[in-house]
Tab-separated table of C-alpha atoms and ligand atoms in Angstrom:
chain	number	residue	atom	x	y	z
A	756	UNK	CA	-107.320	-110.082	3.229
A	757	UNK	CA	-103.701	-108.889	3.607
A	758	UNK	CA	-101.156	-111.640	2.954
A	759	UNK	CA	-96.895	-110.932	3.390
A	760	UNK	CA	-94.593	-112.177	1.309
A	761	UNK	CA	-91.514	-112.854	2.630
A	762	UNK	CA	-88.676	-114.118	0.091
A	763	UNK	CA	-85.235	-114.203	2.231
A	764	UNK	CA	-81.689	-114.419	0.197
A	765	UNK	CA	-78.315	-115.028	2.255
A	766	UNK	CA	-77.968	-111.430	2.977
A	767	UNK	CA	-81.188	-110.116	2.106
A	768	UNK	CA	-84.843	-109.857	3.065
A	769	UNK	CA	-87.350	-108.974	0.422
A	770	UNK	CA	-91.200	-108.713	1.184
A	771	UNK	CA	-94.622	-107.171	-0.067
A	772	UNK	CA	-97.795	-106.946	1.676
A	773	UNK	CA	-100.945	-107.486	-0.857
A	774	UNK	CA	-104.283	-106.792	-0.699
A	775	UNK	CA	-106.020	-110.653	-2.199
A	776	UNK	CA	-109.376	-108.455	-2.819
A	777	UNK	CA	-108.004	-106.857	-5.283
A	778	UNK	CA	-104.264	-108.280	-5.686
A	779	UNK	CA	-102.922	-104.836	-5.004
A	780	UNK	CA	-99.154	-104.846	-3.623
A	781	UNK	CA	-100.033	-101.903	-0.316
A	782	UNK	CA	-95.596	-102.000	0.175
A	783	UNK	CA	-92.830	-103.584	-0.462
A	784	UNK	CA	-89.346	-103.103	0.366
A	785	UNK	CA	-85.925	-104.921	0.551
A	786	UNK	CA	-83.449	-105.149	3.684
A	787	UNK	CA	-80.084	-105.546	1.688
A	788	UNK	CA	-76.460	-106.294	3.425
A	789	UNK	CA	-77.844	-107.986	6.107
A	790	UNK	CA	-75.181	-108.685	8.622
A	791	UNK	CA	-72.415	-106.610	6.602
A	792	UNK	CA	-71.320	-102.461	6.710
A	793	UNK	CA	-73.956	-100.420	5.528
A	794	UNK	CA	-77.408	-102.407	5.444
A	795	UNK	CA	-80.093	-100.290	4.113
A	796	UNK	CA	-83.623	-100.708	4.573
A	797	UNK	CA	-85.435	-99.430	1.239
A	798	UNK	CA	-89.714	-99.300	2.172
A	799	UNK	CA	-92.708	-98.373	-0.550
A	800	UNK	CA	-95.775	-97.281	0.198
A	801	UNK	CA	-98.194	-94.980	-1.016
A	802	UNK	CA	-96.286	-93.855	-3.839
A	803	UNK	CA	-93.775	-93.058	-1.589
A	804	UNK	CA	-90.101	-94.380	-0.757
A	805	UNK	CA	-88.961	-94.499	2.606
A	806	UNK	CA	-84.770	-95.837	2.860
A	807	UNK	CA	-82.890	-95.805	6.117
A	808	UNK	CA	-79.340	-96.061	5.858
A	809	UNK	CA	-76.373	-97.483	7.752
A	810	UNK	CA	-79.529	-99.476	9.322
A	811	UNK	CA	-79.228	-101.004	12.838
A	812	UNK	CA	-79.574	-104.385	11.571
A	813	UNK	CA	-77.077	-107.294	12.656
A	814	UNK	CA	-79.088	-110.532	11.276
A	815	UNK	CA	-81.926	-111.484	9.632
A	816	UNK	CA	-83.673	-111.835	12.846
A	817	UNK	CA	-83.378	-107.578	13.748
A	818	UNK	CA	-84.323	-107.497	10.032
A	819	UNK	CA	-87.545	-109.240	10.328
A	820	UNK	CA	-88.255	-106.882	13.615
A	821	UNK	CA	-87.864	-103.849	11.639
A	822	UNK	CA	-89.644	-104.426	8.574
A	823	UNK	CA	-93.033	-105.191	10.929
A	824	UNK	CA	-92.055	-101.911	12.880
A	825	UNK	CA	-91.948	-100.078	9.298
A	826	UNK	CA	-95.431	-102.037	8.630
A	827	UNK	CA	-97.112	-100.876	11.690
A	828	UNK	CA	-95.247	-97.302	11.847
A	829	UNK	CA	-98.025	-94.696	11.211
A	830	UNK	CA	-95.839	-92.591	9.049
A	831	UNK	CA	-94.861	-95.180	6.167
A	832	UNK	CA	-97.029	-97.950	7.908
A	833	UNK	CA	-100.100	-99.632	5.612
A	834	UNK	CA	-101.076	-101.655	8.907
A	835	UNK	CA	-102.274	-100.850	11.856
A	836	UNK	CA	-102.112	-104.339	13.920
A	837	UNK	CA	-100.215	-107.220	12.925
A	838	UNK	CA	-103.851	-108.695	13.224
A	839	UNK	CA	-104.885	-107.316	9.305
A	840	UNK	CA	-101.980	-109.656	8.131
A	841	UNK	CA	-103.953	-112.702	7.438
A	842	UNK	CA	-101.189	-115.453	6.220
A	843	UNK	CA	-97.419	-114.882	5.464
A	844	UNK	CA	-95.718	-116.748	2.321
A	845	UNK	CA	-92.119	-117.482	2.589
A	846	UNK	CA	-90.594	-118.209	-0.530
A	847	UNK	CA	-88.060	-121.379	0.549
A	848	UNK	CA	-85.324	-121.878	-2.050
A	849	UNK	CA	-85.505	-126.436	-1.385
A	850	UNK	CA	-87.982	-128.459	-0.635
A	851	UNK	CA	-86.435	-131.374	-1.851
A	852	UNK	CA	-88.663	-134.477	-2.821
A	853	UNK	CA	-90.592	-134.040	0.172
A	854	UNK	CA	-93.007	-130.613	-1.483
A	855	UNK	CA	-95.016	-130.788	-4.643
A	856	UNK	CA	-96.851	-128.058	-3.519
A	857	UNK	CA	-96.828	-125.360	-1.104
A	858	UNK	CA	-97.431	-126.243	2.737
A	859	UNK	CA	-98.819	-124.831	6.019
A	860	UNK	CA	-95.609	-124.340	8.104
A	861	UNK	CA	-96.096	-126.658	11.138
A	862	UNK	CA	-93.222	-128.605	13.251
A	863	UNK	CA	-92.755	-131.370	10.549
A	864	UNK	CA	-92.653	-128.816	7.779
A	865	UNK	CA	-89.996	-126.516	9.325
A	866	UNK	CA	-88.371	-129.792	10.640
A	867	UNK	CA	-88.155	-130.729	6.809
A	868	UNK	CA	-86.886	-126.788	5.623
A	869	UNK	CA	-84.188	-127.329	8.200
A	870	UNK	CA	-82.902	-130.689	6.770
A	871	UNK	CA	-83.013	-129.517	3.469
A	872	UNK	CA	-80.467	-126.832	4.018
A	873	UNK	CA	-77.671	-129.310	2.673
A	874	UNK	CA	-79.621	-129.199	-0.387
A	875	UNK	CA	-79.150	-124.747	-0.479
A	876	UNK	CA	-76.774	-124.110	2.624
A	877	UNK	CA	-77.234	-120.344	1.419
A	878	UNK	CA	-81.139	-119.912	1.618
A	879	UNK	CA	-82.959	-122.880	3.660
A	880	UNK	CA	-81.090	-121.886	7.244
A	881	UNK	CA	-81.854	-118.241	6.342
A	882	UNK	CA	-84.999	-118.908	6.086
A	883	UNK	CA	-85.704	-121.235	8.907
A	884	UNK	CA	-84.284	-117.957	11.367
A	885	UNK	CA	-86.784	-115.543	9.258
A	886	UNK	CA	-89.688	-118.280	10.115
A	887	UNK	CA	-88.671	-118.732	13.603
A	888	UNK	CA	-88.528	-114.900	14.060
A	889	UNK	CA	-91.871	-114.187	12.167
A	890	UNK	CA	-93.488	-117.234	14.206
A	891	UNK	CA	-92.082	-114.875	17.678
A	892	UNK	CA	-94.006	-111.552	16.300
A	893	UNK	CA	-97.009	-112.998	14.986
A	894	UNK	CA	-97.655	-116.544	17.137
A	895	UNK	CA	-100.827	-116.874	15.638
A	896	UNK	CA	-100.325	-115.793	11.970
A	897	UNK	CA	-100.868	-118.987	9.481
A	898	UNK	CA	-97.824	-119.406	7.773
A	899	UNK	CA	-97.170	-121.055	4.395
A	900	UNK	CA	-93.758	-122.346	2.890
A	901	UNK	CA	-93.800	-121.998	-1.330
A	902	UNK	CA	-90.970	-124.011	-2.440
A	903	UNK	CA	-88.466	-123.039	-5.418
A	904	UNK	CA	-88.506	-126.701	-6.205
A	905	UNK	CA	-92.151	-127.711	-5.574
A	906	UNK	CA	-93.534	-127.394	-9.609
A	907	UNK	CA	-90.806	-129.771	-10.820
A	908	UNK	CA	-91.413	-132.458	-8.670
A	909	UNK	CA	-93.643	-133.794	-11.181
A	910	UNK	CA	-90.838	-134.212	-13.340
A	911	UNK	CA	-90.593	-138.220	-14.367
A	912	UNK	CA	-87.596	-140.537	-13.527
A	913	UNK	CA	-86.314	-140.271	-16.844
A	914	UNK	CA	-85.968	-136.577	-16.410
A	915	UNK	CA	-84.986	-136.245	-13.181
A	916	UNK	CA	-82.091	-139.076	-12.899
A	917	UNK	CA	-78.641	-138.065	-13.963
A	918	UNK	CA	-76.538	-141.127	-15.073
A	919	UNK	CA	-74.563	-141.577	-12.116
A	920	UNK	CA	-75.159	-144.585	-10.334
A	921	UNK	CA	-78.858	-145.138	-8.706
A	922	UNK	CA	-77.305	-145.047	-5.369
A	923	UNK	CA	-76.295	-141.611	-5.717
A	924	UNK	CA	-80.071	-140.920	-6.076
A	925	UNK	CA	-81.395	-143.292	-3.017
A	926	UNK	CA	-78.707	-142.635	-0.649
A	927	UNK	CA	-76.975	-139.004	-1.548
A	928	UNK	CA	-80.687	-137.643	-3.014
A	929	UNK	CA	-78.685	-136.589	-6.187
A	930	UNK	CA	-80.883	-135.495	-8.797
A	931	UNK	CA	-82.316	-132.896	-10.945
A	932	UNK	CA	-84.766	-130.548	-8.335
A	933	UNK	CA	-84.787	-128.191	-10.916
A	934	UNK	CA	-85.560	-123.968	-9.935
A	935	UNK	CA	-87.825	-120.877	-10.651
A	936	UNK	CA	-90.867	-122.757	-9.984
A	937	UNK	CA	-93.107	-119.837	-8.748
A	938	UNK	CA	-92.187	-118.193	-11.833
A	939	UNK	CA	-92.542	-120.824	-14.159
A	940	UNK	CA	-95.798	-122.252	-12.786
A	941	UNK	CA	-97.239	-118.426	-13.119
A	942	UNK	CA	-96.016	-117.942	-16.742
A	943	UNK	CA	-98.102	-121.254	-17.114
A	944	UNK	CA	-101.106	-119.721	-15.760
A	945	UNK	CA	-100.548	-116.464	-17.442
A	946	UNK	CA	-99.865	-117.890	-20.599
A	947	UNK	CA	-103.317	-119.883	-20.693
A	948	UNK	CA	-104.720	-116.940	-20.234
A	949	UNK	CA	-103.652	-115.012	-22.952
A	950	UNK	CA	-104.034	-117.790	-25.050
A	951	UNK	CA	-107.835	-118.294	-24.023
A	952	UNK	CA	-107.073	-122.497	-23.611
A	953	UNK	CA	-107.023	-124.446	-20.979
A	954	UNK	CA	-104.313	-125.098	-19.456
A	955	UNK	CA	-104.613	-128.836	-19.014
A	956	UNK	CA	-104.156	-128.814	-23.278
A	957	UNK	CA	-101.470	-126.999	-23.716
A	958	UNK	CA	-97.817	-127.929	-24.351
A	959	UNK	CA	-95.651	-124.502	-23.062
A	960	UNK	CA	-91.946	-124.183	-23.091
A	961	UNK	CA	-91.390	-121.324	-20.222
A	962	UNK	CA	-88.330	-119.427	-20.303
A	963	UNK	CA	-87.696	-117.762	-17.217
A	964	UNK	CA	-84.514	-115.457	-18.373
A	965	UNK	CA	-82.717	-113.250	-15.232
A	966	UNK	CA	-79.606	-113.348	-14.283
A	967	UNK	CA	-80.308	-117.190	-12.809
A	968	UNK	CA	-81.978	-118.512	-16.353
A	969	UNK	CA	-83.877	-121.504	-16.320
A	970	UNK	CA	-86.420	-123.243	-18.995
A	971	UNK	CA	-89.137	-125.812	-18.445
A	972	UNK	CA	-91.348	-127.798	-20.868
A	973	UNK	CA	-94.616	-127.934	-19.356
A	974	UNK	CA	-97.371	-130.691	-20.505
A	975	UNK	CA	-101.274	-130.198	-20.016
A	976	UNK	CA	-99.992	-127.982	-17.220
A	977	UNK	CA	-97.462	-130.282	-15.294
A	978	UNK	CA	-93.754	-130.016	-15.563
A	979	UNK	CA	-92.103	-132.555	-17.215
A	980	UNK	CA	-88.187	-131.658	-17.845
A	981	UNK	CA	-86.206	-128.202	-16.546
A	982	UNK	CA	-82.669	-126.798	-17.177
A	983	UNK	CA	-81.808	-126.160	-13.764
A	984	UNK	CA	-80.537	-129.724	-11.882
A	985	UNK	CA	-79.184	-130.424	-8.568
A	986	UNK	CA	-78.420	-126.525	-7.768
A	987	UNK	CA	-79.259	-123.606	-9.334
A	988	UNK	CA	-75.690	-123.468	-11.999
A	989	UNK	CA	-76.560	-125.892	-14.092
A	990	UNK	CA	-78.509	-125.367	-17.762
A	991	UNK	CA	-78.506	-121.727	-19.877
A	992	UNK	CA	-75.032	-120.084	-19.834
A	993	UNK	CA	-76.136	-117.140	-17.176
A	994	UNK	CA	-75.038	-113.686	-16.241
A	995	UNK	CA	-72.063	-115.009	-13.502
A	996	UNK	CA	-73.039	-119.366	-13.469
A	997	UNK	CA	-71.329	-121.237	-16.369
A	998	UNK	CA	-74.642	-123.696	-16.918
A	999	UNK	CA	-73.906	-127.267	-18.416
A	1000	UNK	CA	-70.386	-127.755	-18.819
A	1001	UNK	CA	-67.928	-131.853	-18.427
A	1002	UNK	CA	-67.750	-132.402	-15.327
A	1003	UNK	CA	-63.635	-133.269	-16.025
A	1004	UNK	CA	-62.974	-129.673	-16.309
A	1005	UNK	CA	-63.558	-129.537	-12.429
A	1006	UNK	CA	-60.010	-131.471	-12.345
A	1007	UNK	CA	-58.202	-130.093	-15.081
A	1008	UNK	CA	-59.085	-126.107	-13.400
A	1009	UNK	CA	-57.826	-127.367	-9.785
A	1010	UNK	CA	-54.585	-128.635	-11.781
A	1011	UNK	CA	-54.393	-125.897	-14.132
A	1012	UNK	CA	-55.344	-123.102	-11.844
A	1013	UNK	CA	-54.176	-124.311	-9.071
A	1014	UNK	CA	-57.420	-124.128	-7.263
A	1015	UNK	CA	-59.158	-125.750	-4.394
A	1016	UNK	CA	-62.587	-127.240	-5.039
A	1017	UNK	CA	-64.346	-124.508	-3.120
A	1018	UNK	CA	-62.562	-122.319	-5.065
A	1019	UNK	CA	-63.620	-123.880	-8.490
A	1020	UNK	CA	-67.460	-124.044	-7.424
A	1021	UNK	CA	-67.093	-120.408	-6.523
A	1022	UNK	CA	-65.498	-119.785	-10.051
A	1023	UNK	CA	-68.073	-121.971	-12.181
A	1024	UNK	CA	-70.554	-119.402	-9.993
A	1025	UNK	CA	-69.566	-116.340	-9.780
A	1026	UNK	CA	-66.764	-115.430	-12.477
A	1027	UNK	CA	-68.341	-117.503	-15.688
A	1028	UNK	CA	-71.515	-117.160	-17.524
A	1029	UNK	CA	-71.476	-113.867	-19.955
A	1030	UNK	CA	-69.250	-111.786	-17.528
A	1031	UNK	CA	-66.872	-114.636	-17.707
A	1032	UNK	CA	-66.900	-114.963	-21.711
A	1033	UNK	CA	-67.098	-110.752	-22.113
A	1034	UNK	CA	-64.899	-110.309	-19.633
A	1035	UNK	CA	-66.929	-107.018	-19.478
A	1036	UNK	CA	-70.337	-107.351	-17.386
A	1037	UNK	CA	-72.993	-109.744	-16.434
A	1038	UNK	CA	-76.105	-107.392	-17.173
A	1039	UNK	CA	-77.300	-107.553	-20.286
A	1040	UNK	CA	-77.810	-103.744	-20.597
A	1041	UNK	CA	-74.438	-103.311	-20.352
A	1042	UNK	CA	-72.986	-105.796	-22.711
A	1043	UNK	CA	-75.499	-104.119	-25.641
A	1044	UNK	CA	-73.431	-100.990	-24.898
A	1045	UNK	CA	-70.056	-102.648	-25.142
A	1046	UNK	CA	-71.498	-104.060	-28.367
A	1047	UNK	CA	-72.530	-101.012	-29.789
A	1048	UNK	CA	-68.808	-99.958	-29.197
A	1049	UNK	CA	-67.478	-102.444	-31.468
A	1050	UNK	CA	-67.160	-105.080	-28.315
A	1051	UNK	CA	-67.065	-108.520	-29.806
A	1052	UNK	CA	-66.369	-110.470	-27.158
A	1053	UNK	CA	-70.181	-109.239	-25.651
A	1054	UNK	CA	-71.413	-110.017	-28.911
A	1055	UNK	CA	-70.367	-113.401	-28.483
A	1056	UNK	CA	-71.255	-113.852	-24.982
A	1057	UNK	CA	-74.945	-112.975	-26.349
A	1058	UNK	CA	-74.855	-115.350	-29.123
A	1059	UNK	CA	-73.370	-118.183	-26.275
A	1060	UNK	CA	-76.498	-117.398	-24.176
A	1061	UNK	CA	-79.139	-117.299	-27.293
A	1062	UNK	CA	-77.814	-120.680	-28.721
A	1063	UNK	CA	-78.169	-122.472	-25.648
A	1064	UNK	CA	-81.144	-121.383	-24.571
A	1065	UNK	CA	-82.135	-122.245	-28.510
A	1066	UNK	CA	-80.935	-125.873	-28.242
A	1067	UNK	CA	-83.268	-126.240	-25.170
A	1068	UNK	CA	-86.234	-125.045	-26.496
A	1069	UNK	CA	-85.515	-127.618	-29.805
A	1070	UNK	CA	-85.005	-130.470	-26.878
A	1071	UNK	CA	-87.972	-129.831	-25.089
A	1072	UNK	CA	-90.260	-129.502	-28.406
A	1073	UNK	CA	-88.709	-133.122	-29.183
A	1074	UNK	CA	-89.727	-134.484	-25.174
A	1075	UNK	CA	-92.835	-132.649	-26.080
A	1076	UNK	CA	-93.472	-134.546	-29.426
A	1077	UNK	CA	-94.869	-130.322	-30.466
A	1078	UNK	CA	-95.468	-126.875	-28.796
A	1079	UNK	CA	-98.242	-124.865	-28.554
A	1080	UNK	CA	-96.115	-121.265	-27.189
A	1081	UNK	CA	-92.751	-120.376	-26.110
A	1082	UNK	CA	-92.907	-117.986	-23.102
A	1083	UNK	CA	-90.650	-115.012	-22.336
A	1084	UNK	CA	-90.251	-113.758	-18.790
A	1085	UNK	CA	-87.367	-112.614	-16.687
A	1086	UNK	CA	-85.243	-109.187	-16.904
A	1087	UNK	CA	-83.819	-110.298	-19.776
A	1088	UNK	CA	-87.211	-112.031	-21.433
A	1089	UNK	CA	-89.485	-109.196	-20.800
A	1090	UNK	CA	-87.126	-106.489	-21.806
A	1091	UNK	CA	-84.240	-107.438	-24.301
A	1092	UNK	CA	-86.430	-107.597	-27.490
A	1093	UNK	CA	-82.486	-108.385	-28.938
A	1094	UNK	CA	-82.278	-111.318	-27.329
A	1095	UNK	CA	-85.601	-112.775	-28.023
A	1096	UNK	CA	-85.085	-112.041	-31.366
A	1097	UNK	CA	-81.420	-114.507	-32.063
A	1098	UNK	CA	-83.276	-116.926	-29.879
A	1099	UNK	CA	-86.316	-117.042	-32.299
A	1100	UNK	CA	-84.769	-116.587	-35.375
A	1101	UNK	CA	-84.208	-119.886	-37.946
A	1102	UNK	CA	-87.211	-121.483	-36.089
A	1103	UNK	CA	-89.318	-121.955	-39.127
A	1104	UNK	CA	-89.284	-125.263	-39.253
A	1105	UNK	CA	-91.371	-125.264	-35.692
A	1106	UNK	CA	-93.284	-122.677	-37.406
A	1107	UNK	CA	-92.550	-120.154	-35.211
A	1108	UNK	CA	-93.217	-116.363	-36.947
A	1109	UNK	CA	-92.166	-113.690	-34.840
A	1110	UNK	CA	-93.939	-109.869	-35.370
A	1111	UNK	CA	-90.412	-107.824	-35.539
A	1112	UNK	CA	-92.655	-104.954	-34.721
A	1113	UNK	CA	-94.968	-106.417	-31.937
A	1114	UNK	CA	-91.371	-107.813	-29.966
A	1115	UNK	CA	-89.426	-104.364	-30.500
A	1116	UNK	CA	-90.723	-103.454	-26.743
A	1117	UNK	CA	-89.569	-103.803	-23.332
A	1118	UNK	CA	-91.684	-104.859	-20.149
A	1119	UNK	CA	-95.089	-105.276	-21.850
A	1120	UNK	CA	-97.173	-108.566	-21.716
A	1121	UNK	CA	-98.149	-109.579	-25.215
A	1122	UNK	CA	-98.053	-111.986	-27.864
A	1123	UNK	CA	-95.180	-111.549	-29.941
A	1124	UNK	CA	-95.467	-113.942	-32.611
A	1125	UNK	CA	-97.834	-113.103	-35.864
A	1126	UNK	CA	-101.485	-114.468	-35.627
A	1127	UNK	CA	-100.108	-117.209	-38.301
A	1128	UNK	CA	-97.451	-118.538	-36.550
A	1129	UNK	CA	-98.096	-121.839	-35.616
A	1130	UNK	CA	-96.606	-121.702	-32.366
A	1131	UNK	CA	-97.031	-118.089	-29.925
A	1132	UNK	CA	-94.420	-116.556	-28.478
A	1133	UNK	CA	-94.927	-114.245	-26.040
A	1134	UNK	CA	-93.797	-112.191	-23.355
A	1135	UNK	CA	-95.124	-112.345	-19.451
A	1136	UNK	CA	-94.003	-110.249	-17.114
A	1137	UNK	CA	-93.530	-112.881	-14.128
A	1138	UNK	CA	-94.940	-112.258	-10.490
A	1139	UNK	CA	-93.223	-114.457	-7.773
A	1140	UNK	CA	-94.718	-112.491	-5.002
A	1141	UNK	CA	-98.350	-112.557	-6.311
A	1142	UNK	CA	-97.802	-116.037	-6.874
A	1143	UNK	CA	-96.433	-116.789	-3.114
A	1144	UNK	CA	-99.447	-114.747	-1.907
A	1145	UNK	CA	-101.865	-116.836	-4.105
A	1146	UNK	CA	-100.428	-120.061	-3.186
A	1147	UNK	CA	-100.436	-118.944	0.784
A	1148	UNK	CA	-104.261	-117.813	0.558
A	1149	UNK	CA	-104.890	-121.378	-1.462
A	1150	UNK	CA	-103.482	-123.569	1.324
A	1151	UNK	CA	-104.769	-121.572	3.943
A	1152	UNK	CA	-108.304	-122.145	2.334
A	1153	UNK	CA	-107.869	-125.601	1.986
A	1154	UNK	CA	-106.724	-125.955	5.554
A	1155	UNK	CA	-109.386	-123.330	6.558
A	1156	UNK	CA	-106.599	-121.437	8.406
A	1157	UNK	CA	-106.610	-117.555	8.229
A	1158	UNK	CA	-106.139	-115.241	10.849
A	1159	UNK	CA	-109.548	-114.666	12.342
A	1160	UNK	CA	-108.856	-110.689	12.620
A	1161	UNK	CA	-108.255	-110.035	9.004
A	1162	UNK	CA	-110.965	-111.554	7.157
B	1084	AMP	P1	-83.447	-110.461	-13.223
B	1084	AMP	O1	-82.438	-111.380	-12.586
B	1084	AMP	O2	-84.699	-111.150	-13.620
B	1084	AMP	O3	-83.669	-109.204	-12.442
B	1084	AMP	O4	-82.787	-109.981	-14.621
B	1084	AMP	C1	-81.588	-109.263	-14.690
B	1084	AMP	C2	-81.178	-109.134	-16.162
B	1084	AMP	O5	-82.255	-108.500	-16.871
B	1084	AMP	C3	-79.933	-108.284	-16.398
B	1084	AMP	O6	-79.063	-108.954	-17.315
B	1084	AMP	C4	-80.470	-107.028	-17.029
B	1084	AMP	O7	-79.581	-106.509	-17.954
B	1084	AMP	C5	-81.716	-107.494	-17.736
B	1084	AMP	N1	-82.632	-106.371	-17.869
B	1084	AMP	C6	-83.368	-105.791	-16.912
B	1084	AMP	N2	-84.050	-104.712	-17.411
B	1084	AMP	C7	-83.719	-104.630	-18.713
B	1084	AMP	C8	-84.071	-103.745	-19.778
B	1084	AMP	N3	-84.910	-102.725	-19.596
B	1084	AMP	N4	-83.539	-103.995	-21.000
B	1084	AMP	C9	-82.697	-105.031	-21.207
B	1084	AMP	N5	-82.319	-105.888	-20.232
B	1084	AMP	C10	-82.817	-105.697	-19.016
């Protein structure tokens, strides 16, 4: 059965269609600058890449229209009805306290997506429009929402409550949600695997490292504490976000800077993290380069990002009480061998060994750490998509809903 994946962002549409017999991704493709000059419209499929430039595309609802058309199109098409499309996954950025799992998108649930868009005013609209427009093509496609936020919600109250007063919590809803989910809960799964252990045993710490980082420390296979809180900027140091910082510096920039508060939020987004402290780039890639020149402010904006995402992992082996692997996953954690390295240096006291040999490689899944070392580290390469579709095709099984046509 054929399930698409359908992961919206505020300007852009990404989306695979997989084969479940096999898990085989038949396309993908992204729509990018949705709604601005010069959307493009980048298909695979086949081995082959179709783009269309300068793209007729004014909103996320034309988008949706033209990716099916691509899908169906008997050039670059791996369809030939929208009936062989047997569930569609949305990834949904918030899904609040009301999802601990993924759901079957009915009234209630899109009712629910809608509300939580003051939660992420950037993705939950988006999405609702690329729902309501999918739900318009394919009336009687099942449709599953897999929520950002849905794997944390298992976090406990002692976790998830900032110390602000418990009003803010029952009437405002402020707490930690935390992010990554998909990712996290496959690097879980994954993990287990390589491990050969169950996953109900095992105490992970999952380090989902992109340009949004996030960690979790995962207990017998439930989340029990995150980085990421009320929105996606707090925790690691990341490639644009400054992470955990006083709150009072919020006052002393507007004073200082003479800045508005939405222009402060956008700051603490979008001009902090390792660009911000480098002053040079946010990719990783690049600051290595600038290093290799002799660039020490990139070399410290490394070092900022290892030690914090160091000091986590110690945390979360103390909320732990132990920890059975550290996992790797992310641009940055399944390529930068550099970076894994500073963060797992000096952790012989956890009895971590790492094989200097075995990590010296970029996007391979393996165990890094030496068959001594008393906790593995290892690298997964993470699979949000595969993990939408397998969450989709669960719920629809449990629910007994797939389209009748493309069993
Ligand atoms: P993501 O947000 O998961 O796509 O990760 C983006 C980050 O991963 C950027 O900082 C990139 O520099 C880093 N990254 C991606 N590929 C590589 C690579 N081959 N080597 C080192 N870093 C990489």
């Amino acid at each position: 059965m054929n399930i698409f994946v359908v992961n919206a962002g505020s300007s852009s549409l990404k989306y695979q269609m997989i084969d479940m017999e096999l898990e085989i991704v038949l396309a993908s493709g992204i729509v990018e600058r949705i709604g601005i000059e010069g959307t493009t419209l980048k298909h695979h499929a086949n081995g082959e890449d179709k783009v269309i430039e300068n793209a007729s595309i004014a909103d996320h609802n034309e988008a949706v229209e033209a990716v099916v058309e691509t899908l169906l199109s008997s050039e670059y098409g791996v369809i030939e009805s929208i009936e062989q499309i047997g569930a569609i996954g949305f990834r949904i950025a918030h899904g609040g306290e009301r999802f601990s799992d993924a759901s079957l998108i009915d009234d209630l649930t899109l009712q629910a997506i809608r509300e939580n868009g003051e939660l992420a005013p950037l993705h939950n609209p988006v999405s609702v429009v690329v729902i309501e427009a999918c739900k318009r093509i394919m009336t009687d496609t099942p449709m599953v929402a897999v929520f950002d936020t849905a794997f944390h919600q298992t976090l406990p109250s002692k976790a998830f409550l900032y110390g602000l007063s418990y009003d803010a919590y029952t009437d405002l809803k402020i707490r930690r949600y935390g992010f990554h989910g998909t990712s996290h809960k496959y690097m879980v799964m994954q993990a287990a695997k390589m491990l050969g252990r169950d996953i109900g045993e095992l105490k992970l710490i999952t380090c989902h490292l992109g340009n949004g980082s996030s960690v979790s420390a995962v207990k017998n296979g439930v989340s029990i504490d995150t980085s990421m809180g009320f929105t996606p900027l707090e925790g690691f140091v990341m490639g644009t976000r400054c992470g955990d910082i006083d709150p009072a510096i919020v006052q002393y920039l507007m004073k200082k800077k003479d800045m508005d508060i939405e222009g402060v939020i956008d700051y603490l987004n979008t001009g902090c993290g390792v660009l911000g402290l480098s002053g040079k780039s946010s990719d990783f890639r690049d600051l290595w380069k600038h290093v290799e020149l002799g660039d020490e402010r990139s070399m410290i904006a490394i070092e900022v990002f290892c030690y914090r995402v160091k000091k986590y992992i110690g945390s979360y082996v103390a909320a732990m009480n132990g920890v059975d692997a550290i996992v790797f996953a992310g641009g940055i954690g399944e390529n930068d061998f550099g970076v894994r390295g500073l963060i797992t240096e000096e952790l012989e006291f956890l009895g971590v060994d790492i094989d200097r040999e075995q990590n010296n490689s970029r996007g391979v899944q393996k165990i890094i750490s030496t068959p001594d070392s008393k906790v593995a580290v290892m690298v997964v390469l993470t699979d949000e998509e595969l993990m939408i579709a397998r969450d989709t095709l669960d719920i629809c099984s449990r629910v007994g809903e797939v389209h009748r046509d493309a069993v």
